[in-house]
Short mmCIF file of C-alpha atoms and ligand atoms in Angstrom, two decimals:
data_model
loop_
_atom_site.label_atom_id
_atom_site.label_comp_id
_atom_site.label_asym_id
_atom_site.label_seq_id
_atom_site.Cartn_x
_atom_site.Cartn_y
_atom_site.Cartn_z
CA UNK A 1 -31.90 -20.21 10.67
CA UNK A 2 -29.22 -17.54 10.61
CA UNK A 3 -27.57 -16.14 7.48
CA UNK A 4 -23.85 -15.75 8.20
CA UNK A 5 -20.49 -15.10 6.55
CA UNK A 6 -17.86 -17.81 6.23
CA UNK A 7 -15.50 -15.84 8.48
CA UNK A 8 -17.99 -16.30 11.35
CA UNK A 9 -18.33 -20.07 10.88
CA UNK A 10 -16.29 -20.79 14.06
CA UNK A 11 -19.10 -19.19 16.12
CA UNK A 12 -21.72 -21.52 14.63
CA UNK A 13 -20.33 -25.03 15.04
CA UNK A 14 -23.06 -27.69 14.83
CA UNK A 15 -25.65 -25.05 13.84
CA UNK A 16 -27.51 -25.01 10.56
CA UNK A 17 -26.83 -21.75 8.71
CA UNK A 18 -27.30 -20.13 5.32
CA UNK A 19 -24.43 -18.49 3.40
CA UNK A 20 -24.28 -16.69 0.04
CA UNK A 21 -21.26 -18.09 -1.80
CA UNK A 22 -19.39 -18.54 -5.08
CA UNK A 23 -17.80 -21.78 -6.21
CA UNK A 24 -14.03 -21.62 -6.69
CA UNK A 25 -13.38 -25.29 -7.44
CA UNK A 26 -14.91 -28.74 -6.90
CA UNK A 27 -14.24 -32.44 -7.08
CA UNK A 28 -16.59 -35.33 -6.68
CA UNK A 29 -16.89 -39.09 -6.72
CA UNK A 30 -20.00 -41.25 -6.87
CA UNK A 31 -21.22 -40.44 -3.37
CA UNK A 32 -19.44 -37.33 -2.17
CA UNK A 33 -18.72 -33.90 -3.63
CA UNK A 34 -16.31 -31.32 -2.22
CA UNK A 35 -17.18 -27.73 -3.10
CA UNK A 36 -14.52 -25.05 -2.57
CA UNK A 37 -16.47 -21.97 -1.57
CA UNK A 38 -15.81 -18.30 -0.99
CA UNK A 39 -18.05 -15.46 0.09
CA UNK A 40 -15.52 -12.63 0.07
CA UNK A 41 -14.81 -12.94 3.80
CA UNK A 42 -13.00 -16.29 3.69
CA UNK A 43 -12.61 -19.54 1.78
CA UNK A 44 -13.82 -22.94 3.02
CA UNK A 45 -15.14 -26.29 1.90
CA UNK A 46 -18.67 -27.60 1.49
CA UNK A 47 -19.20 -31.34 1.73
CA UNK A 48 -22.15 -32.82 -0.14
CA UNK A 49 -23.07 -36.39 0.74
CA UNK A 50 -25.44 -38.08 -1.66
CA UNK A 51 -27.09 -40.19 1.00
CA UNK A 52 -27.91 -37.05 3.03
CA UNK A 53 -29.06 -34.58 0.33
CA UNK A 54 -30.59 -37.08 -2.10
CA UNK A 55 -30.06 -37.59 -5.83
CA UNK A 56 -31.28 -34.16 -7.08
CA UNK A 57 -29.27 -31.83 -4.83
CA UNK A 58 -26.21 -34.05 -5.30
CA UNK A 59 -26.59 -33.84 -9.04
CA UNK A 60 -26.99 -30.07 -8.90
CA UNK A 61 -23.85 -29.77 -6.76
CA UNK A 62 -21.87 -31.88 -9.20
CA UNK A 63 -22.83 -29.63 -12.08
CA UNK A 64 -22.10 -26.26 -10.48
CA UNK A 65 -19.59 -24.27 -12.52
CA UNK A 66 -16.66 -22.20 -11.31
CA UNK A 67 -17.82 -18.80 -9.96
CA UNK A 68 -21.51 -19.56 -10.11
CA UNK A 69 -23.23 -18.02 -7.08
CA UNK A 70 -25.71 -19.69 -4.78
CA UNK A 71 -27.21 -19.83 -1.33
CA UNK A 72 -26.01 -22.80 0.58
CA UNK A 73 -27.69 -24.22 3.67
CA UNK A 74 -25.98 -26.67 5.95
CA UNK A 75 -24.37 -27.47 9.28
CA UNK A 76 -20.99 -26.06 10.29
CA UNK A 77 -18.49 -28.69 11.41
CA UNK A 78 -14.93 -28.51 12.59
CA UNK A 79 -12.49 -29.71 9.95
CA UNK A 80 -9.06 -30.27 11.43
CA UNK A 81 -7.53 -31.12 8.02
CA UNK A 82 -8.08 -27.68 6.53
CA UNK A 83 -6.19 -24.49 7.41
CA UNK A 84 -9.45 -22.64 8.02
CA UNK A 85 -10.51 -25.37 10.45
CA UNK A 86 -14.24 -25.49 9.57
CA UNK A 87 -16.45 -26.76 6.76
CA UNK A 88 -20.12 -26.91 5.94
CA UNK A 89 -22.08 -30.12 5.55
CA UNK A 90 -24.46 -29.15 2.78
CA UNK A 91 -28.21 -29.70 3.03
CA UNK A 92 -29.50 -27.60 0.15
CA UNK A 93 -28.34 -25.39 -2.69
CA UNK A 94 -30.24 -22.50 -4.28
CA UNK A 95 -28.60 -21.22 -7.45
CA UNK A 96 -28.44 -17.41 -7.80
CA UNK A 97 -26.22 -16.65 -10.81
CA UNK A 98 -24.79 -19.03 -13.36
CA UNK A 99 -21.23 -18.72 -14.63
CA UNK A 100 -20.04 -20.25 -17.87
CA UNK A 101 -16.38 -20.53 -18.90
CA UNK A 102 -14.89 -18.43 -16.11
CA UNK A 103 -11.65 -17.14 -17.63
CA UNK A 104 -9.36 -17.58 -14.61
CA UNK A 105 -8.90 -21.30 -14.06
CA UNK A 106 -6.61 -23.07 -11.57
CA UNK A 107 -3.93 -23.35 -14.29
CA UNK A 108 -1.15 -20.75 -14.64
CA UNK A 109 -2.04 -17.54 -16.47
CA UNK A 110 0.44 -14.88 -17.57
CA UNK A 111 0.49 -11.55 -15.73
CA UNK A 112 -0.97 -9.59 -18.66
CA UNK A 113 -3.93 -11.93 -18.87
CA UNK A 114 -4.50 -11.61 -15.12
CA UNK A 115 -4.24 -7.79 -15.23
CA UNK A 116 -6.69 -7.69 -18.14
CA UNK A 117 -9.05 -9.63 -15.87
CA UNK A 118 -8.24 -7.72 -12.70
CA UNK A 119 -11.99 -7.18 -12.08
CA UNK A 120 -12.29 -10.96 -11.68
CA UNK A 121 -8.79 -11.71 -10.44
CA UNK A 122 -9.63 -9.82 -7.23
CA UNK A 123 -11.64 -12.91 -6.25
CA UNK A 124 -8.58 -15.20 -6.18
CA UNK A 125 -6.90 -16.00 -2.89
CA UNK A 126 -3.58 -14.15 -3.40
CA UNK A 127 -5.02 -10.79 -4.50
CA UNK A 128 -7.59 -11.21 -1.74
CA UNK A 129 -4.86 -11.75 0.85
CA UNK A 130 -2.82 -8.74 -0.36
CA UNK A 131 -5.81 -6.40 -0.38
CA UNK A 132 -6.87 -7.65 3.05
CA UNK A 133 -3.45 -6.57 4.31
CA UNK A 134 -3.87 -3.24 2.49
CA UNK A 135 -7.10 -2.69 4.37
CA UNK A 136 -5.38 -3.47 7.69
CA UNK A 137 -2.55 -1.03 6.93
CA UNK A 138 -5.08 1.72 6.21
CA UNK A 139 -6.97 0.93 9.41
CA UNK A 140 -3.76 0.88 11.46
CA UNK A 141 -2.67 4.17 9.86
CA UNK A 142 -5.78 5.92 11.17
CA UNK A 143 -5.29 4.27 14.58
CA UNK A 144 -1.67 5.36 14.79
CA UNK A 145 -2.23 8.99 13.85
CA UNK A 146 -5.32 9.27 16.00
CA UNK A 147 -3.54 7.94 19.07
CA UNK A 148 -0.62 10.32 18.39
CA UNK A 149 -2.94 13.33 18.24
CA UNK A 150 -2.90 14.03 14.50
CA UNK A 151 -5.83 15.56 12.62
CA UNK A 152 -6.60 14.33 9.12
CA UNK A 153 -6.56 17.25 6.69
CA UNK A 154 -7.55 16.26 3.18
CA UNK A 155 -5.46 17.78 0.42
CA UNK A 156 -7.01 18.67 -2.94
CA UNK A 157 -6.46 16.42 -5.94
CA UNK A 158 -6.77 19.18 -8.54
CA UNK A 159 -3.97 21.62 -7.87
CA UNK A 160 -1.92 24.39 -9.40
CA UNK A 161 1.44 23.43 -7.91
CA UNK A 162 4.26 20.99 -8.50
CA UNK A 163 5.96 20.18 -5.20
CA UNK A 164 8.03 17.32 -6.60
CA UNK A 165 9.21 18.91 -9.85
CA UNK A 166 7.65 19.57 -13.21
CA UNK A 167 8.77 16.51 -15.17
CA UNK A 168 6.05 14.05 -14.18
CA UNK A 169 2.95 16.23 -13.88
CA UNK A 170 -0.44 15.14 -15.15
CA UNK A 171 -1.78 18.17 -16.87
CA UNK A 172 -5.48 18.91 -17.12
CA UNK A 173 -7.71 21.86 -17.83
CA UNK A 174 -9.48 23.62 -15.00
CA UNK A 175 -11.93 25.80 -16.86
CA UNK A 176 -9.72 28.68 -18.06
CA UNK A 177 -6.73 27.61 -16.00
CA UNK A 178 -4.07 24.97 -16.17
CA UNK A 179 -4.20 22.39 -13.42
CA UNK A 180 -2.43 19.22 -12.41
CA UNK A 181 -3.45 16.07 -10.64
CA UNK A 182 -1.85 16.09 -7.20
CA UNK A 183 1.74 14.95 -7.08
CA UNK A 184 1.79 15.26 -3.30
CA UNK A 185 -0.49 16.85 -0.72
CA UNK A 186 2.50 18.10 1.24
CA UNK A 187 2.25 21.84 0.66
CA UNK A 188 -1.36 21.76 1.87
CA UNK A 189 -0.38 19.63 4.87
CA UNK A 190 2.14 22.33 5.79
CA UNK A 191 -0.70 24.85 5.89
CA UNK A 192 -2.65 22.26 7.92
CA UNK A 193 0.20 21.77 10.42
CA UNK A 194 0.37 25.50 11.09
CA UNK A 195 -3.35 25.43 11.81
CA UNK A 196 -3.70 22.06 13.62
CA UNK A 197 -0.12 21.31 14.80
CA UNK A 198 0.04 17.63 13.73
CA UNK A 199 -1.81 16.58 10.61
CA UNK A 200 -1.82 13.86 7.99
CA UNK A 201 -3.39 13.21 4.64
CA UNK A 202 -4.12 9.98 2.87
CA UNK A 203 -5.00 10.20 -0.77
CA UNK A 204 -4.29 9.35 -4.37
CA UNK A 205 -1.16 10.75 -5.92
CA UNK A 206 -0.29 11.00 -9.60
CA UNK A 207 3.05 10.82 -11.33
CA UNK A 208 3.21 10.78 -15.10
CA UNK A 209 6.52 8.96 -14.90
CA UNK A 210 7.52 7.11 -18.02
CA UNK A 211 9.13 4.43 -15.87
CA UNK A 212 8.23 0.80 -16.17
CA UNK A 213 9.84 -0.57 -13.03
CA UNK A 214 8.41 -2.89 -10.43
CA UNK A 215 8.30 0.05 -7.99
CA UNK A 216 6.39 2.62 -10.02
CA UNK A 217 2.70 3.23 -10.34
CA UNK A 218 1.20 6.16 -12.25
CA UNK A 219 -1.47 6.49 -9.57
CA UNK A 220 -0.59 5.54 -6.01
CA UNK A 221 -1.77 6.33 -2.51
CA UNK A 222 0.34 8.28 -0.09
CA UNK A 223 0.14 8.99 3.63
CA UNK A 224 1.65 12.41 4.36
CA UNK A 225 2.07 13.52 7.97
CA UNK A 226 3.30 17.02 8.78
CA UNK A 227 4.29 18.23 12.24
CA UNK A 228 4.70 21.83 13.49
CA UNK A 229 7.47 22.76 15.96
CA UNK A 230 9.29 19.58 14.97
CA UNK A 231 12.80 19.06 13.69
CA UNK A 232 13.94 16.22 11.48
CA UNK A 233 15.36 14.02 14.29
CA UNK A 234 11.97 13.84 15.96
CA UNK A 235 10.23 13.24 12.64
CA UNK A 236 12.48 10.21 12.06
CA UNK A 237 11.21 8.80 15.35
CA UNK A 238 7.61 9.28 14.24
CA UNK A 239 8.47 7.52 10.96
CA UNK A 240 10.11 4.46 12.51
CA UNK A 241 7.39 4.14 15.15
CA UNK A 242 4.72 4.37 12.47
CA UNK A 243 6.33 1.77 10.19
CA UNK A 244 6.97 -0.60 13.11
CA UNK A 245 3.36 -0.16 14.26
CA UNK A 246 2.05 -1.01 10.80
CA UNK A 247 4.19 -4.15 10.54
CA UNK A 248 3.13 -5.27 14.04
CA UNK A 249 -0.54 -4.82 13.19
CA UNK A 250 -0.17 -6.81 9.98
CA UNK A 251 1.47 -9.61 11.98
CA UNK A 252 -1.26 -9.45 14.64
CA UNK A 253 -4.32 -9.16 12.38
CA UNK A 254 -3.42 -10.75 9.04
CA UNK A 255 -1.96 -14.15 9.96
CA UNK A 256 -3.99 -16.13 7.44
CA UNK A 257 -3.28 -13.66 4.62
CA UNK A 258 0.46 -13.79 5.37
CA UNK A 259 0.24 -17.59 5.28
CA UNK A 260 -1.48 -17.59 1.88
CA UNK A 261 1.34 -15.35 0.64
CA UNK A 262 4.02 -17.53 2.27
CA UNK A 263 5.49 -14.45 3.93
CA UNK A 264 8.24 -15.14 6.46
CA UNK A 265 6.76 -13.75 9.69
CA UNK A 266 10.03 -14.16 11.63
CA UNK A 267 11.60 -11.72 9.20
CA UNK A 268 8.71 -9.28 9.63
CA UNK A 269 9.14 -9.41 13.41
CA UNK A 270 12.67 -7.98 13.03
CA UNK A 271 11.13 -4.89 11.41
CA UNK A 272 9.06 -4.10 14.50
CA UNK A 273 12.22 -3.30 16.50
CA UNK A 274 13.13 0.37 16.68
CA UNK A 275 15.17 2.52 16.33
CA UNK A 276 16.11 1.91 12.70
CA UNK A 277 19.72 2.54 11.68
CA UNK A 278 20.63 5.93 10.17
CA UNK A 279 23.50 6.67 7.80
CA UNK A 280 24.31 9.81 5.89
CA UNK A 281 24.22 10.09 2.11
CA UNK A 282 28.01 10.61 2.26
CA UNK A 283 28.41 7.33 4.15
CA UNK A 284 26.10 5.61 1.68
CA UNK A 285 28.31 6.65 -1.24
CA UNK A 286 31.35 5.30 0.61
CA UNK A 287 29.55 2.05 1.41
CA UNK A 288 28.54 1.56 -2.23
CA UNK A 289 32.06 2.13 -3.49
CA UNK A 290 33.51 -0.26 -0.92
CA UNK A 291 30.98 -2.85 -2.08
CA UNK A 292 32.13 -2.46 -5.68
CA UNK A 293 29.07 -0.50 -6.81
CA UNK A 294 30.22 2.60 -8.66
CA UNK A 295 28.60 5.74 -7.26
CA UNK A 296 29.84 9.27 -7.17
CA UNK A 297 28.80 12.05 -4.85
CA UNK A 298 25.79 13.83 -6.33
CA UNK A 299 24.19 10.76 -7.92
CA UNK A 300 20.64 9.82 -7.07
CA UNK A 301 20.15 6.20 -6.06
CA UNK A 302 18.36 3.74 -8.29
CA UNK A 303 17.21 0.27 -7.49
CA UNK A 304 20.65 -1.47 -7.47
CA UNK A 305 22.12 1.13 -5.09
CA UNK A 306 19.12 1.09 -2.74
CA UNK A 307 19.11 -2.71 -2.68
CA UNK A 308 22.81 -2.89 -1.88
CA UNK A 309 22.53 -0.32 0.91
CA UNK A 310 19.46 -1.95 2.45
CA UNK A 311 21.17 -5.36 2.32
CA UNK A 312 23.81 -4.09 4.76
CA UNK A 313 21.14 -3.87 7.49
CA UNK A 314 18.52 -6.16 9.02
CA UNK A 315 15.98 -3.39 9.55
CA UNK A 316 14.82 -0.54 7.33
CA UNK A 317 17.54 2.11 7.11
CA UNK A 318 17.35 5.90 6.91
CA UNK A 319 19.67 7.62 4.43
CA UNK A 320 20.11 11.19 5.64
CA UNK A 321 20.87 14.50 3.96
CA UNK A 322 20.99 14.02 0.19
CA UNK A 323 22.57 16.55 -2.18
CA UNK A 324 20.43 19.64 -2.54
CA UNK A 325 20.62 19.39 -6.34
CA UNK A 326 18.62 16.12 -6.49
CA UNK A 327 15.90 17.04 -3.97
CA UNK A 328 12.80 19.28 -4.17
CA UNK A 329 12.82 23.01 -3.53
CA UNK A 330 11.11 22.98 -0.13
CA UNK A 331 13.74 21.12 1.93
CA UNK A 332 15.58 22.87 4.77
CA UNK A 333 19.16 23.76 3.92
CA UNK A 334 21.86 22.22 6.10
CA UNK A 335 23.06 24.71 8.76
CA UNK A 336 26.78 24.30 7.95
CA UNK A 337 26.93 22.85 4.42
CA UNK A 338 25.35 24.32 1.35
CA UNK A 339 25.52 21.12 -0.75
CA UNK A 340 23.04 18.99 1.24
CA UNK A 341 19.53 19.37 2.67
CA UNK A 342 17.93 18.07 5.89
CA UNK A 343 16.02 15.08 4.61
CA UNK A 344 15.85 11.30 4.74
CA UNK A 345 14.64 8.42 2.65
CA UNK A 346 13.71 5.21 4.42
CA UNK A 347 14.84 2.12 2.51
CA UNK A 348 13.09 -1.18 3.12
CA UNK A 349 15.09 -4.41 3.43
CA UNK A 350 15.05 -7.29 0.95
CA UNK A 351 15.47 -5.11 -2.13
CA UNK A 352 12.22 -3.15 -1.84
CA UNK A 353 13.85 0.27 -1.93
CA UNK A 354 12.49 3.63 -0.79
CA UNK A 355 9.21 3.48 1.11
CA UNK A 356 9.35 6.93 2.73
CA UNK A 357 10.67 10.28 1.57
CA UNK A 358 10.67 13.11 4.09
CA UNK A 359 12.42 16.24 5.27
CA UNK A 360 12.48 19.23 7.52
CA UNK A 361 11.03 22.17 5.58
CA UNK A 362 12.72 25.42 4.69
CA UNK A 363 11.24 28.16 6.88
CA UNK A 364 12.93 31.29 5.56
CA UNK A 365 10.78 33.35 3.18
CA UNK A 366 13.57 34.72 1.00
CA UNK A 367 15.35 31.40 0.71
CA UNK A 368 12.16 29.62 -0.29
CA UNK A 369 11.23 32.26 -2.86
CA UNK A 370 14.67 31.88 -4.40
CA UNK A 371 14.29 28.10 -4.45
CA UNK A 372 10.90 28.34 -6.15
CA UNK A 373 12.36 30.58 -8.83
CA UNK A 374 15.37 28.39 -9.46
CA UNK A 375 13.14 25.30 -9.72
CA UNK A 376 11.50 27.06 -12.69
CA UNK A 377 8.17 27.46 -10.88
CA UNK A 378 5.96 30.52 -11.03
CA UNK A 379 6.09 32.31 -7.62
CA UNK A 380 2.52 33.56 -8.14
CA UNK A 381 1.26 29.97 -7.84
CA UNK A 382 3.07 29.64 -4.51
CA UNK A 383 2.06 32.90 -2.88
CA UNK A 384 -0.22 31.13 -0.45
CA UNK A 385 2.57 28.70 0.41
CA UNK A 386 5.00 31.56 1.00
CA UNK A 387 2.41 33.13 3.36
CA UNK A 388 3.17 30.25 5.72
CA UNK A 389 6.67 31.73 6.06
CA UNK A 390 5.34 35.25 6.53
CA UNK A 391 2.90 34.75 9.36
CA UNK A 392 4.50 32.91 12.26
CA UNK A 393 6.85 30.58 10.44
CA UNK A 394 7.97 27.68 12.67
CA UNK A 395 10.26 24.69 12.25
CA UNK A 396 8.25 21.85 10.81
CA UNK A 397 8.89 18.46 9.29
CA UNK A 398 6.98 15.79 7.46
CA UNK A 399 7.18 12.77 5.26
CA UNK A 400 5.30 10.66 2.73
CA UNK A 401 4.88 6.90 2.89
CA UNK A 402 3.91 5.22 -0.36
CA UNK A 403 1.19 2.76 0.59
CA UNK A 404 1.84 0.37 -2.29
CA UNK A 405 5.62 0.43 -1.83
CA UNK A 406 5.12 -0.40 1.84
CA UNK A 407 2.68 -3.19 0.98
CA UNK A 408 4.93 -4.71 -1.68
CA UNK A 409 7.60 -5.08 0.99
CA UNK A 410 5.35 -6.37 3.78
CA UNK A 411 3.55 -8.87 1.55
CA UNK A 412 6.80 -9.96 -0.12
CA UNK A 413 5.37 -9.38 -3.61
CA UNK A 414 7.61 -8.81 -6.62
CA UNK A 415 5.73 -5.91 -8.11
CA UNK A 416 3.91 -2.89 -6.73
CA UNK A 417 1.03 -3.42 -9.22
CA UNK A 418 -0.40 -6.25 -7.14
CA UNK A 419 -0.90 -4.15 -4.03
CA UNK A 420 -3.56 -1.78 -5.43
CA UNK A 421 -7.01 -2.94 -6.55
CA UNK A 422 -6.84 -1.46 -10.06
CA UNK A 423 -3.26 -0.52 -10.99
CA UNK A 424 -2.56 2.36 -13.35
CA UNK A 425 0.67 1.55 -15.18
CA UNK A 426 2.53 3.08 -18.09
CA UNK A 427 0.56 1.01 -20.60
CA UNK A 428 -2.52 0.21 -18.61
CA UNK A 429 -5.70 2.04 -17.66
CA UNK A 430 -7.94 -1.03 -18.16
CA UNK A 431 -9.95 -2.28 -16.37
O1 4AD B 501 9.70 10.73 -2.23
P1 4AD B 501 8.39 11.31 -2.68
O2 4AD B 501 8.28 11.81 -4.06
O3 4AD B 501 8.06 12.44 -1.61
C1 4AD B 501 7.00 13.30 -1.65
O4 4AD B 501 6.12 13.30 -2.47
C2 4AD B 501 6.98 14.23 -0.47
N1 4AD B 501 6.16 15.40 -0.81
C3 4AD B 501 6.46 13.52 0.74
C4 4AD B 501 6.39 14.39 1.96
O5 4AD B 501 7.42 14.76 2.51
N2 4AD B 501 5.18 14.73 2.39
O6 4AD B 501 7.25 10.22 -2.47
C5 4AD B 501 7.03 9.67 -1.19
C6 4AD B 501 6.83 8.17 -1.30
C7 4AD B 501 8.06 7.42 -1.80
O7 4AD B 501 8.97 7.17 -0.76
C8 4AD B 501 7.43 6.15 -2.30
O8 4AD B 501 7.15 5.28 -1.23
C9 4AD B 501 6.10 6.63 -2.87
O9 4AD B 501 5.82 7.86 -2.24
N3 4AD B 501 6.17 6.82 -4.33
C10 4AD B 501 5.63 5.98 -5.22
N4 4AD B 501 4.96 4.83 -5.08
C11 4AD B 501 4.53 4.19 -6.19
N5 4AD B 501 4.72 4.67 -7.45
C12 4AD B 501 5.39 5.83 -7.65
N6 4AD B 501 5.56 6.29 -8.89
C13 4AD B 501 5.89 6.53 -6.51
N7 4AD B 501 6.56 7.69 -6.34
C14 4AD B 501 6.73 7.84 -5.02
MG1 MG B 502 11.53 10.15 -2.89
#
């Protein structure tokens, strides 16, 4: 007899198999018990018939508690009434671990209670569906960048630089030195691009932001590609192709997860069409004012502005060339205007806001040194970075996609906290 996973049940119809499972729910009458089972790969039903298993096994089945674990042996049958399409007709049960008073019951629990029990909540079908999609997005990310000829260059997590500004750094001690948890791997990816041409990183990113919005995590994961000999226009094409590829792969490989989450797949299909629209920051300000949303040139966009702008389009939209004053030091200055830089944010539809921030990079040594100084940074910490402009500086561009922001949008969740296994929030580092 073969030991299998629930996900492989379709390959074993009418065979007797053994599966290690947990009980999620059950109901029973005098002669029949229905066990809702999960093994981490899928959820399905076990049917226990008293006249087949006998009094003892039936009794044992009836007394199993939520989240107790056991080996189950039985025959796989098709079950046209369930979404999964298969069930197991139970022959025997071998208890492994008992479970008394499992805290997460089928009733409604508040979000704080669920987050306090995140280590258990991961077992429930919605978190399971979201994290299954997360896994697919990571897989598809590697596929995309591999097929496009990128090399993965890992950026350090302990660093001595602040690419995105000094306000939200996580400070730590590094023996006798000050250090920060990485805010972005970008500067290292720039070094990587000048060594490997097209590179990307995928790693944890830390922002000690005192913001408590549904879009902010203190620790999040970012994918940061960087391309040598590439201007911004071409980088935008990489960005839209990458995002469309991710959405298509989620549609193709995560149908049952999307169904559990009730995500409108027809809507997702619209996001696989490229190119995405592009408007300038100047046009965005005009659009906001026409729509009755007060915005003046120079303002950064918050959630209401981003939502309004994105609502004017059916696909994600690029907002190009923001004011220099509200963007980081490393962005390429505009060739004919000194008030804007060559950059773009990609805003997701349906009110999800910025999912990508990217730019062409400044290549001129003197300009960059000046920028570092006026950002209040210590040039000595950036000497290595300035070297990249000293020895064969080339046009190069890159961007960062926030994995959890992307997932919140694709899964249709309200809050970014549900798209990472163990969220770090302003008031939460437990569990
Ligand atoms: O716009 P950001 O700050 O850009 C950078 O860090 C650049 N160095 C990227 C690059 O060009 N290589 O962050 C990029 C993305 C945002 O668009 C957003 O999706 C995500 O990272 N992000 C966050 N996600 C969750 N919680 C936060 N606090 C986030 N801050 C940024
Ligand atoms: Mg940004």
